[in-house]
Coordinates of C-alpha atoms and ligand atoms in Angstrom, one line a residue:
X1 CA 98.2 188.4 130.5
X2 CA 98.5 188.8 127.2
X3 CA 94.5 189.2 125.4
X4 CA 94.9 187.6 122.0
X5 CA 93.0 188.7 119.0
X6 CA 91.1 186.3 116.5
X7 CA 94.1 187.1 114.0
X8 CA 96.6 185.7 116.8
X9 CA 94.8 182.6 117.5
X10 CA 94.1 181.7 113.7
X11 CA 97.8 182.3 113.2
X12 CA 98.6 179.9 116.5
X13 CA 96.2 176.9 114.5
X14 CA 97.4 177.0 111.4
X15 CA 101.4 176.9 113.0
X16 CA 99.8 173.8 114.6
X17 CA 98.1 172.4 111.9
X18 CA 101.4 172.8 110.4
X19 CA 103.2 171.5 112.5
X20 CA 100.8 168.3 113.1
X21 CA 101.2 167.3 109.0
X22 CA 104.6 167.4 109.5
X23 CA 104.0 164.1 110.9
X24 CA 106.1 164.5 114.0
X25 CA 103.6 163.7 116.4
X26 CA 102.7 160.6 115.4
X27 CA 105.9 158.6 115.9
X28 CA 105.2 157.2 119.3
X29 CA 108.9 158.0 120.5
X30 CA 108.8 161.7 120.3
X31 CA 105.2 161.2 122.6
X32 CA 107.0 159.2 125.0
X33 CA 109.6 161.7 124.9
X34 CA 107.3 164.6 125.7
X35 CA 105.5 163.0 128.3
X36 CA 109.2 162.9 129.9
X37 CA 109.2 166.6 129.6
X38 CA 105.6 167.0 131.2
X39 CA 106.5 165.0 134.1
X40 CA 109.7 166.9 134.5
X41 CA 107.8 170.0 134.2
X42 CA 105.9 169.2 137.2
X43 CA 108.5 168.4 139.2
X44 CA 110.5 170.8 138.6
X45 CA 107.6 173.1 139.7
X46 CA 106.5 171.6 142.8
X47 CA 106.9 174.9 144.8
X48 CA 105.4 177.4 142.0
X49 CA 102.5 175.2 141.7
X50 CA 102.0 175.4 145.4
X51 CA 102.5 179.1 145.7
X52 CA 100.0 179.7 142.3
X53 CA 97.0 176.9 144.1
X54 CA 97.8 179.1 147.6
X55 CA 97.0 182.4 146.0
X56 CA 94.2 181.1 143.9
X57 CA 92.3 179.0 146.9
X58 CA 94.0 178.7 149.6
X59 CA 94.8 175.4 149.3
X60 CA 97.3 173.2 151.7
X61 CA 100.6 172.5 150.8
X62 CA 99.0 168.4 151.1
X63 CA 95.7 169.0 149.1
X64 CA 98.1 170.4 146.8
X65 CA 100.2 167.4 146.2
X66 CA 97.4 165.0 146.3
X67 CA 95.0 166.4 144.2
X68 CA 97.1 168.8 141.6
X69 CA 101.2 167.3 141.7
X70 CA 99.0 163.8 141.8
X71 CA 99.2 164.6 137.7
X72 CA 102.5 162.6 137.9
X73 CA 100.6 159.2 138.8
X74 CA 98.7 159.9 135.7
X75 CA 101.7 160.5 133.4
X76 CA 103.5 157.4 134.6
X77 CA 100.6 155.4 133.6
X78 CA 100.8 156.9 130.0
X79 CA 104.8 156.2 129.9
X80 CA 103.9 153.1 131.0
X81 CA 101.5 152.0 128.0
X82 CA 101.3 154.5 125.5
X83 CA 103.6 152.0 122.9
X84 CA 100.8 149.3 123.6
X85 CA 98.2 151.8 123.5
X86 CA 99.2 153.0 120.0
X87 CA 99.9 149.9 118.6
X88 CA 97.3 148.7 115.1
X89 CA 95.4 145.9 117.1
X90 CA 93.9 142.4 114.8
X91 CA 90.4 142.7 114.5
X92 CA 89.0 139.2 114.1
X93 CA 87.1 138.6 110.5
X94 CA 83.7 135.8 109.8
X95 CA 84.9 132.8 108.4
X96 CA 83.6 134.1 104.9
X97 CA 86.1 136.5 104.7
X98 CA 89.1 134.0 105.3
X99 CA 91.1 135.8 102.8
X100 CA 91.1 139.4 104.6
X101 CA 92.7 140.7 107.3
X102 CA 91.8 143.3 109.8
X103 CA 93.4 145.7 112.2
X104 CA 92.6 149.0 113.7
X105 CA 95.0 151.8 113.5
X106 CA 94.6 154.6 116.1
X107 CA 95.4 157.7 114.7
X108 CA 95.6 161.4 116.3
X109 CA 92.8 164.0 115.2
X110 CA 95.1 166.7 114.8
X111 CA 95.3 170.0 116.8
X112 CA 93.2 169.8 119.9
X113 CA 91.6 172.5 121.9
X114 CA 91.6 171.7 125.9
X115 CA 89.4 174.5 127.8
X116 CA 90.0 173.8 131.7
X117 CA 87.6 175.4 135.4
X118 CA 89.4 176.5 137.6
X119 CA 88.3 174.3 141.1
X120 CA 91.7 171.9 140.3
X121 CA 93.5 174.5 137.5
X122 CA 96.6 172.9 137.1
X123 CA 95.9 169.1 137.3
X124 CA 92.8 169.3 135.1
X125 CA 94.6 171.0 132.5
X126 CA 97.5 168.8 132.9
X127 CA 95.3 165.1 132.8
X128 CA 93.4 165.8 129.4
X129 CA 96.9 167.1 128.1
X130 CA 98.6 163.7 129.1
X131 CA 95.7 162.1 127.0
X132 CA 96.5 164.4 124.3
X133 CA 100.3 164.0 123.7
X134 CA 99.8 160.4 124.1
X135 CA 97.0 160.1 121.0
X136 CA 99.7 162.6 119.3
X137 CA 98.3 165.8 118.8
X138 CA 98.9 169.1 119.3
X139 CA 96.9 171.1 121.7
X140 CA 96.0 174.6 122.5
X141 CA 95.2 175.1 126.4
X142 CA 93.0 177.5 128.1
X143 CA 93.1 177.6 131.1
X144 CA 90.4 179.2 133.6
X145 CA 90.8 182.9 134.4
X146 CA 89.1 182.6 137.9
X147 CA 92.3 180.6 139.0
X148 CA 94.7 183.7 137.5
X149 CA 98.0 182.7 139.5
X150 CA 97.9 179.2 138.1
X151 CA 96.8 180.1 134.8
X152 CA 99.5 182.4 134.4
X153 CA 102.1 179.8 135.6
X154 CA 100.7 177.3 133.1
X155 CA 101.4 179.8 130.3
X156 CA 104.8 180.3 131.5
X157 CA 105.9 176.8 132.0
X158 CA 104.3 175.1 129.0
X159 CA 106.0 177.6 126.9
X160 CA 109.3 177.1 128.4
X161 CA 109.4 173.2 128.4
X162 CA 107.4 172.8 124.9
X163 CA 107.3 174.6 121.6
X164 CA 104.2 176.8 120.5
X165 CA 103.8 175.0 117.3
X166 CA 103.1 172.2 119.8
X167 CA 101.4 173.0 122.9
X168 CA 100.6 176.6 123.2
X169 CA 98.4 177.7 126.2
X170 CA 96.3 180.9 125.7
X171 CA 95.1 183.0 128.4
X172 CA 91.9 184.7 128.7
X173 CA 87.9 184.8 130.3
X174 CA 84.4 183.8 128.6
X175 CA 85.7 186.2 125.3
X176 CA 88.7 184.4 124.8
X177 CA 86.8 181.4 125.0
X178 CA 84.2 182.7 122.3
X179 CA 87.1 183.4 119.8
X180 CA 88.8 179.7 120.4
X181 CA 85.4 178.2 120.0
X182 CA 84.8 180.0 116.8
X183 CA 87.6 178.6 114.7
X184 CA 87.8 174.7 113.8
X185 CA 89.3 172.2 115.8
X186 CA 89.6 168.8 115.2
X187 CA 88.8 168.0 118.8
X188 CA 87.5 169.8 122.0
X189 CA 88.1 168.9 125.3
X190 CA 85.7 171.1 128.0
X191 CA 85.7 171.1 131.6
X192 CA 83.4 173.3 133.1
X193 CA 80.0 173.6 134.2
X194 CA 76.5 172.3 132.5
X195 CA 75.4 175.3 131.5
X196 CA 78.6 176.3 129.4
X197 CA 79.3 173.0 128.9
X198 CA 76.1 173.3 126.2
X199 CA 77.6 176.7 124.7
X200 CA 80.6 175.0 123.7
X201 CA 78.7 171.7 122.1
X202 CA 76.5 174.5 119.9
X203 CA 79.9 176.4 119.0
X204 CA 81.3 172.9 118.3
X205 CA 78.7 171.7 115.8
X206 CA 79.0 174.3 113.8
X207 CA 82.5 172.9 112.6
X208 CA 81.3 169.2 113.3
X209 CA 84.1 169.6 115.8
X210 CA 83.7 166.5 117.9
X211 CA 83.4 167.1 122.0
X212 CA 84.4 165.9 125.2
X213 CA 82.1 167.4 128.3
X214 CA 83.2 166.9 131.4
X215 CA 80.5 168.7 133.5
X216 CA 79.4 168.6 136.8
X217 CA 75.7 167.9 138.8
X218 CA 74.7 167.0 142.3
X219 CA 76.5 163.7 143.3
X220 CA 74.1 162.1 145.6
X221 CA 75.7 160.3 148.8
X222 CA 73.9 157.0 150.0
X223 CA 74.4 156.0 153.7
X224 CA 72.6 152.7 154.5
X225 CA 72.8 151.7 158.2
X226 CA 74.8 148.4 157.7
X227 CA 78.0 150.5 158.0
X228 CA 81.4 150.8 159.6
X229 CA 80.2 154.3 161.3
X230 CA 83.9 155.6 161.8
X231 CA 85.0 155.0 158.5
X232 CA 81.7 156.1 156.9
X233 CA 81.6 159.7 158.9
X234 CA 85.9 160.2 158.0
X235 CA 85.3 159.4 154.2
X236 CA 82.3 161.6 153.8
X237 CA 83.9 164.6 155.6
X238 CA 87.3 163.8 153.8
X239 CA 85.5 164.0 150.3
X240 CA 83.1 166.5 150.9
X241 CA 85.2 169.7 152.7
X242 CA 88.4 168.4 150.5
X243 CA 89.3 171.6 148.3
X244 CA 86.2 173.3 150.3
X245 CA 83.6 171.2 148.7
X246 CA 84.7 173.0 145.3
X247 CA 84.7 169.3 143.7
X248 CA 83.2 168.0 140.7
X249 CA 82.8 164.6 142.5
X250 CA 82.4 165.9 145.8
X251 CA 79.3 164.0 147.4
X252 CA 76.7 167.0 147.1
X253 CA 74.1 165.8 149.6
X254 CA 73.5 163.0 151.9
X255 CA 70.6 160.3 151.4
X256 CA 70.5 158.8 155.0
X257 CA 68.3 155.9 156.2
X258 CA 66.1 157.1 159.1
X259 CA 67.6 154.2 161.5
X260 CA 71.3 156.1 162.0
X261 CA 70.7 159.4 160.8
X262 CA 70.8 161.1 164.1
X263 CA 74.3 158.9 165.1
X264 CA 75.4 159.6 162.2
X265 CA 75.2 163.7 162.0
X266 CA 76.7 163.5 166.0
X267 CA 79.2 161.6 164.2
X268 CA 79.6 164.2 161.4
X269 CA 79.7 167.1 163.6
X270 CA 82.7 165.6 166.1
X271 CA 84.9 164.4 162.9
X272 CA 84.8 168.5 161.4
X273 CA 86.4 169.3 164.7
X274 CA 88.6 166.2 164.4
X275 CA 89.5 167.9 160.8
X276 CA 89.6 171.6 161.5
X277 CA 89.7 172.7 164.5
X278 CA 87.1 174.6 167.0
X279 CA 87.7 177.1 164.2
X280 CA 87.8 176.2 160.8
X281 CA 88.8 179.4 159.8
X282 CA 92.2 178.8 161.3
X283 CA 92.9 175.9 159.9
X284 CA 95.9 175.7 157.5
X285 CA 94.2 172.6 156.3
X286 CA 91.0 174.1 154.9
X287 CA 90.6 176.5 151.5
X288 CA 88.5 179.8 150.9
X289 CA 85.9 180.1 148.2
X290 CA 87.2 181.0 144.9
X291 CA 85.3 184.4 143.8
X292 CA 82.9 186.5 145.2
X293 CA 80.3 185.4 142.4
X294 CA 80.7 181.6 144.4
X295 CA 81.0 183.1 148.1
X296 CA 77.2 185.5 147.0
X297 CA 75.7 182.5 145.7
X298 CA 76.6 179.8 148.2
X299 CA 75.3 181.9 151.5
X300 CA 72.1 182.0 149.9
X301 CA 72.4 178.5 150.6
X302 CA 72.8 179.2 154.0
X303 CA 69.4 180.1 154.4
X304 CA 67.5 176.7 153.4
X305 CA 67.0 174.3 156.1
X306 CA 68.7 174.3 159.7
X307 CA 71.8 175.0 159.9
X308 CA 73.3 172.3 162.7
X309 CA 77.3 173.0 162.1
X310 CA 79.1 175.6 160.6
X311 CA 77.3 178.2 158.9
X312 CA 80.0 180.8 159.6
X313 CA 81.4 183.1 157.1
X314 CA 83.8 185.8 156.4
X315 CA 83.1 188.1 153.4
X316 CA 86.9 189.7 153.0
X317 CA 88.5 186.5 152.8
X318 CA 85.6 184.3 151.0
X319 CA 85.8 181.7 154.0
X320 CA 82.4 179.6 154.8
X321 CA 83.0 177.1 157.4
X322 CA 82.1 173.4 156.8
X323 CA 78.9 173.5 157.6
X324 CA 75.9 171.1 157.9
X325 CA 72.0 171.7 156.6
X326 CA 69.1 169.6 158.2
X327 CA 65.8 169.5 157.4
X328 CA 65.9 170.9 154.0
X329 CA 63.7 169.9 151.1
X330 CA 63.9 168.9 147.1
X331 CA 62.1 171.9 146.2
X332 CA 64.7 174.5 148.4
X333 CA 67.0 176.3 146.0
X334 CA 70.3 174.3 147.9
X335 CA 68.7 171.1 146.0
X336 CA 68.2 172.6 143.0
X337 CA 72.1 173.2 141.3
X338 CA 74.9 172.0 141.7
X339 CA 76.3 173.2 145.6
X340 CA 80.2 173.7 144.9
X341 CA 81.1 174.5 148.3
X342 CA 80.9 173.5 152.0
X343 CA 77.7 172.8 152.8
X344 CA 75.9 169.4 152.9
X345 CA 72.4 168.7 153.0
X346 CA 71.4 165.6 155.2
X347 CA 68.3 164.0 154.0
X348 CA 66.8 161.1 155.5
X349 CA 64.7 158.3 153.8
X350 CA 62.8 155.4 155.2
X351 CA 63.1 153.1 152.4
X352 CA 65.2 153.1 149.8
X353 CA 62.8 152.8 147.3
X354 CA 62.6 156.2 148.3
X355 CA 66.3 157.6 148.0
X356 CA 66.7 156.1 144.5
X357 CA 63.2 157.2 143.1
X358 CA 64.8 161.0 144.8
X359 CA 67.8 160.3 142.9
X360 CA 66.5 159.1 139.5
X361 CA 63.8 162.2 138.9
X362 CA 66.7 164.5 139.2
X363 CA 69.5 164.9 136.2
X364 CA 71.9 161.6 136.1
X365 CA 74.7 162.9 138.2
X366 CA 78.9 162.6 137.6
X367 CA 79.5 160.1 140.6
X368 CA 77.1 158.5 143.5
X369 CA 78.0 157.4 146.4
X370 CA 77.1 154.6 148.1
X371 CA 78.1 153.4 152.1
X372 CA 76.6 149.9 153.4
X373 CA 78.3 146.2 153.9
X374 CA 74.7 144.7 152.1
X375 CA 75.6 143.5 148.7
X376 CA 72.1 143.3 147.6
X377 CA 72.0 146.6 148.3
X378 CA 74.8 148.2 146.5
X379 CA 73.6 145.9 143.4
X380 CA 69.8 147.1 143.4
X381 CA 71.5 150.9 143.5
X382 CA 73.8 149.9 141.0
X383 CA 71.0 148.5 138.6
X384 CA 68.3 151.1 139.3
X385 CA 70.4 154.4 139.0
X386 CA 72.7 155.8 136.1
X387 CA 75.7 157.9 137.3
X388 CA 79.3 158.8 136.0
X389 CA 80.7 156.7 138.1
X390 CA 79.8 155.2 141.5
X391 CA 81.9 154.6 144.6
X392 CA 81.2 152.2 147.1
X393 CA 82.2 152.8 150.8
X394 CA 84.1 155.6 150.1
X395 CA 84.1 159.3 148.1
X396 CA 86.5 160.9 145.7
X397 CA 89.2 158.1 145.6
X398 CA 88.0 156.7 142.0
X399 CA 89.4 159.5 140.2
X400 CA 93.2 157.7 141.5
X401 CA 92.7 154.8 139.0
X402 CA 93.7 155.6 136.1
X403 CA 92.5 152.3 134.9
X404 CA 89.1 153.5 135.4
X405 CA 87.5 156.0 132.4
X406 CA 86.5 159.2 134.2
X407 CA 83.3 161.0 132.9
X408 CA 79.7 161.8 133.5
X409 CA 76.5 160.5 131.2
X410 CA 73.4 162.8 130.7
X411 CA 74.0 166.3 131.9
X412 CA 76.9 165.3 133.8
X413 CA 78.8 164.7 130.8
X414 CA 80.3 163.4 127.5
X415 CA 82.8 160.9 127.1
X416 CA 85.9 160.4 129.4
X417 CA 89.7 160.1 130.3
X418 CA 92.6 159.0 132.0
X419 CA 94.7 156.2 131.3
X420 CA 93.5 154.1 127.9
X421 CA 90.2 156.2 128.3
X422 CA 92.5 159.5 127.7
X423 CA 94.3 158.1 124.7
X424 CA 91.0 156.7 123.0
X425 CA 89.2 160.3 123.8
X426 CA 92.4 162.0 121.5
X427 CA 92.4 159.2 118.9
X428 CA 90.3 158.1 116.1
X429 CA 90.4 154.3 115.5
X430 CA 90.5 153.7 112.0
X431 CA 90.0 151.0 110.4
X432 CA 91.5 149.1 108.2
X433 CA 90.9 145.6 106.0
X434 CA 93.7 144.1 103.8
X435 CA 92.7 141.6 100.9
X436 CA 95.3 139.1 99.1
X437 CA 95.9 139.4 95.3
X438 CA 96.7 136.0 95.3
X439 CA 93.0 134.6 94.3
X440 CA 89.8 136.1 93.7
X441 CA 86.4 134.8 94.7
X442 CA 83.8 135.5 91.9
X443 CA 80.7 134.9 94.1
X444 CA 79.9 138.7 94.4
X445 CA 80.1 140.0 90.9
X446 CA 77.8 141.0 88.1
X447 CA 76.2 138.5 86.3
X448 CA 74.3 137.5 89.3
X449 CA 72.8 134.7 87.7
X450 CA 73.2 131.4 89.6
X451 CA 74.9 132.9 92.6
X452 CA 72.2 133.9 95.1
X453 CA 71.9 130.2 96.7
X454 CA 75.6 130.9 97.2
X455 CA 75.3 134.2 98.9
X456 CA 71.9 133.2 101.0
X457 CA 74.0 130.1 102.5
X458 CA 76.8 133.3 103.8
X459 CA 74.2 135.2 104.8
X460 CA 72.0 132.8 106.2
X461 CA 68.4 134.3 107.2
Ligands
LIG501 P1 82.7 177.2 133.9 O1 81.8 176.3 133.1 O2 82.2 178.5 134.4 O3 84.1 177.5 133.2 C1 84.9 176.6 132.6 C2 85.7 177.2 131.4 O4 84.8 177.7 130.5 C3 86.6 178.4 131.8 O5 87.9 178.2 131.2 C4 85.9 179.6 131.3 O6 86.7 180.7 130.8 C5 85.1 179.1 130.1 N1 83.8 179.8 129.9 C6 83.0 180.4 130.9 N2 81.9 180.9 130.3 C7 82.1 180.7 129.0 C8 81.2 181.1 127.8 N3 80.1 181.7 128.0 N4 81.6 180.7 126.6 C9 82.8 180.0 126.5 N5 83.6 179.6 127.5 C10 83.3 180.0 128.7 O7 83.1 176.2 135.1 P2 83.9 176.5 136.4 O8 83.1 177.5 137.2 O9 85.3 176.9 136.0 O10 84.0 175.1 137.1 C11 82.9 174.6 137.9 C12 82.1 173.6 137.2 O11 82.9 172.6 136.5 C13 81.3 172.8 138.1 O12 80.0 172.5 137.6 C14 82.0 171.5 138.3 O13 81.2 170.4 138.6 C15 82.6 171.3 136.9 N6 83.8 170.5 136.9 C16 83.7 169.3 136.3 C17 84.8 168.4 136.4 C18 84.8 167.1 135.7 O14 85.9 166.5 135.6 N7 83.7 166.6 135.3 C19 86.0 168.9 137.0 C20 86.0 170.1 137.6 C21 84.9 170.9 137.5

C-alpha cells in the first residue's frame, strides 16, 4: 500500500474535477456503460473477492456471495432504471402561472468522495459507488484499512477496469482519512461509526461539503408472543450471528414479552447448535472478530449479565462463540454502545409500554425489529418509535430491496441509498421554469397602481 501525500490527493481531484467538466459523465450512456464494467468487475472476481473476505473475517464462501457478490442485484437495478431515473421530470405549475412550464433536471455534483468500514468492505464500497456512477460523477474511494486484503483488491481492480481520472480508490487508515477530508468535495459519502461519523460532518462543513452518514446504533429486536416460534428463533439467529454479529443492522438485543421468553431462549439455544455445531469454532460457517481492538472490547461484554450459551473465546484467532446474555440491565456497559459482535442480550418486558418507552429513551437506532402476527401491535410500534428502518417478522432481509431507501435518522444516520435512493443521494435536482415570449402579463410590474385587487384575487388570503 501505497501512503499518499496531500500533494498526491490534490493532484488526484483536480484530474477529476477535470475530467468531470469535460462533461463525459453526464451522458447517461457512458453511465450505463460503466455500470456494465462494474458488474463485470465483480464477476470476474468472484474468487479474489472470496479469498480477500476469508483472510479479512473469515467469512463463508455463502456469506460471501449473499452479502458482498449480492452487489450485482444492486447494479442490475441501476441498469435497469438509471435512463428513467435521469430523465428532467414535469413539475406541475398553479393555474396562475398557465404560461410556464416546469421540469426538474437531476444533475451530478461533481467528484465524490465515498469513505467505506470494513464489517462488509467490498459490497459497501461497491453499493454507494453504483449510486454514484449512476448520478454521473466521479468518485474517489477509501476503503477501510482494518479489512487490508479487500482493500488492497479494491485498489487493484478499480484501477484496472476504470480510469483514475474517474474512479480512483485510495488506500490508507484514520491519516489518510484526515487528508481526504481536508480538501473539498462536492459530495461525501461515510460509512462508519457514530463517533467518526461526527468527525467527518465537522471536516465537511468547513467546505459546505454536503454529507451522507450511514452510521450504526443498537437495533433493538421485538419478540411479542403471538409468533410462529420456529420461524421467529431461525430469523433472529440467522440475522444476528450472520458475519459474527459484525452488522450494522444486526438485531443488537432482544426485547422479549415475559409470557415466551423462557421457550423462546430453549428455542434460541437448540437453533445455534442447529447453525454451528456443538462447536462453533469449527464451523466453516461462522467468522472470527475482525481486530484485536473488537475481540478486547467485546469480552468485556462477556462479563455483564449471565452468560446462558456460548461465552467461549479464542484470543490467537479472535473467535467468540455465539453466545447468549441473560439478566443483564440498561445501565451495564453491553447496553450502552453499539455490540458489533456475537452476543445478544435477552431482555424481558411485561408490557410493551415498557419495551418501547426502553427503546425510545435511548438514541433512534438504524433498524428495529419487530416479531408478532397482532397488527395492532406492529402499528402502535410503528407509530410510537423512530428507526432507520423497521422489519417485521424477520431481520436483515430489507437491505435486499433495492426499492427500499437504506439509512438511519438521529445518530444512526443521514440520508440514504440503493436503487432511486442511491441516484437521488449523488444528484442535485435542479430546477428549472420555462416562460413563453409569445405574450406578457403586465399584472406584476411597476406602476402598481390599480393592480393589487388583481394580485389579492391570485393570492387569495
Ligand atoms: P469506523 O467509523 O471506525 O471507520 C470507518 C471509516 O472511517 C474507515 O475507512 C476509517 O479509515 C475511517 N476513519 C476512522 N477513524 C477516522 C478519523 N478519526 N477520521 C477520519 N476517518 C476515520 O467504522 P468501522 O469500525 O469501520 O465500522 C463499524 C461501524 O460502522 C459500526 O458502528 C457500524 O454500525 C457502522 N456501519 C454502518 C453501516 C450502515 O450502512 N449504516 C454499515 C456498516 C457499518
Amino acid at each position: 500500500m501505497i501512503t499518499l501525500e496531500t500533494t498526491d490527493i490534490k493532484a488526484i481531484i483536480n484530474q477529476q474535477q477535470d475530467f468531470f467538466q469535460t462533461g463525459k459523465t453526464k451522458d447517461v450512456n457512458f453511465r450505463l456503460t460503466q455500470l456494465k464494467i462494474l458488474k463485470q468487475l465483480v464477476i470476474e472476481n468472484k474468487e479474489a473477492v472470496k479469498e480477500a473476505l476469508k483472510a479479512d473475517l473469515c467469512k463463508s464462501e455463502f456469506e460471501t456471495y449473499a452479502t458482498e457478490i449480492g452487489v450485482i442485484k444492486e447494479i442490475d437495478y441501476a441498469i435497469k432504471n438509471i435512463k428513467n431515473w435521469a430523465k428532467p421530470k414535469k413539475a406541475a405549475v398553479p393555474w396562475d402561472f398557465f404560461n410556464y412550464s416546469a421540469k426538474i433536471y437531476p444533475e451530478p455534483l461533481g467528484v465524490v468522495l465515498i469513505i467505506g468500514p470494513w464489517n462488509y468492505p467490498f459490497q459497501l464500497i461497491i453499493s454507494p459507488l453504483v449510486g454514484a456512477i449512476s448520478a454521473g460523477n466521479c468518485s474517489i474511494l477509501k476503503p477501510s484499512e482494518i479489512a487490508p486484503h479487500t482493500a488492497n483488491l479494491v485498489s487493484q481492480l478499480i484501477s484496472k477496469y476504470f480510469p483514475p481520472e474517474y474512479i480512483k480508490v485510495i488506500e490508507g487508515g484514520v491519516e489518510t482519512s484526515q487528508k481526504l477530508l481536508a480538501e473539498k468535495f462536492d459530495h461525501i459519502f461515510f460509512t462508519g461509526g457514530t463517533a467518526i461519523g461526527k468527525i467527518v460532518m465537522a471536516a465537511a462543513a468547513k467546505h459546505l461539503t454536503p454529507v451522507t452518514l450511514e452510521l450504526g446504533g443498537k437495533s433493538p429486536c421485538i419478540v411479542d408472543s403471538q409468533i410462529n416460534l420456529e420461524h421467529t428463533i431461525k430469523r433472529i439467529i440467522w440475522g444476528k450471528f450472520i458475519n459474527a454479529g459484525q452488522t450494522c443492522i444486526a438485531p443488537d438485543y432482544l426485547l422479549v414479552d415475559k409470557k415466551i421468553k423462557a421457550d423462546l431462549v430453549q428455542s434460541l439455544k437448540k437453533c445455534i447448535q442447529e447453525f454451528y455445531g456443538e462447536n462453533p469454532e469449527i464451523s466453516p460457517d461462522f467468522p472470527r472478530i475482525i481486530s484485536q481492538k473488537h475481540f478486547d472490547r467485546l469480552t468485556k461484554f462477556l462479563n455483564c449479565g449471565e452468560i446462558i450459551a456460548g461465552g467461549e473465546t479464542n484470543s490467537e484467532t479472535f473467535y467468540i462463540a455465539p453466545t447468549l446474555l441473560d439478566n443483564v440491565s440498561f445501565t451495564d456497559a453491553v447496553m450502552e454502545e453499539e455490540i458489533f459482535g456475537p452476543i445478544l442480550p435477552i431482555i424481558e418486558y411485561t408490557d410493551i409500554e415498557e419495551a418501547i418507552n426502553l427503546i425510545n429513551s435511548k438514541p433512534k437506532p438504524l433498524a428495529l425489529y419487530i416479531f408478532s402476527d397482532d397488527k395492532n401491535l406492529q402499528q402502535k410500534i410503528l407509530q410510537e418509535t423512530s428507526s432507520g428502518g423497521v422489519c417485521i417478522n424477520d431481520t436483515i432481509m430489507q437491505v435486499g430491496i433495492s426499492s427500499l431507501p437504506f439509512g438511519g435518522v438521529g445518530d444512526s444516520g443521514i440520508g440514504s441509498y440503493h436503487g432511486k435512493a442511491g441516484f437521488d443521494t449523488f444528484s442535485h435536482d435542479k430546477s428549472v421554469l420555462k416562460n413563453t415570449f409569445l405574450f406578457d402579463l403586465n399584472w406584476r410590474y411597476a406602476p402598481y397602481k390599480g393592480k393589487l385587487s388583481l394580485l389579492k384575487k391570485i393570492i387569495g388570503g
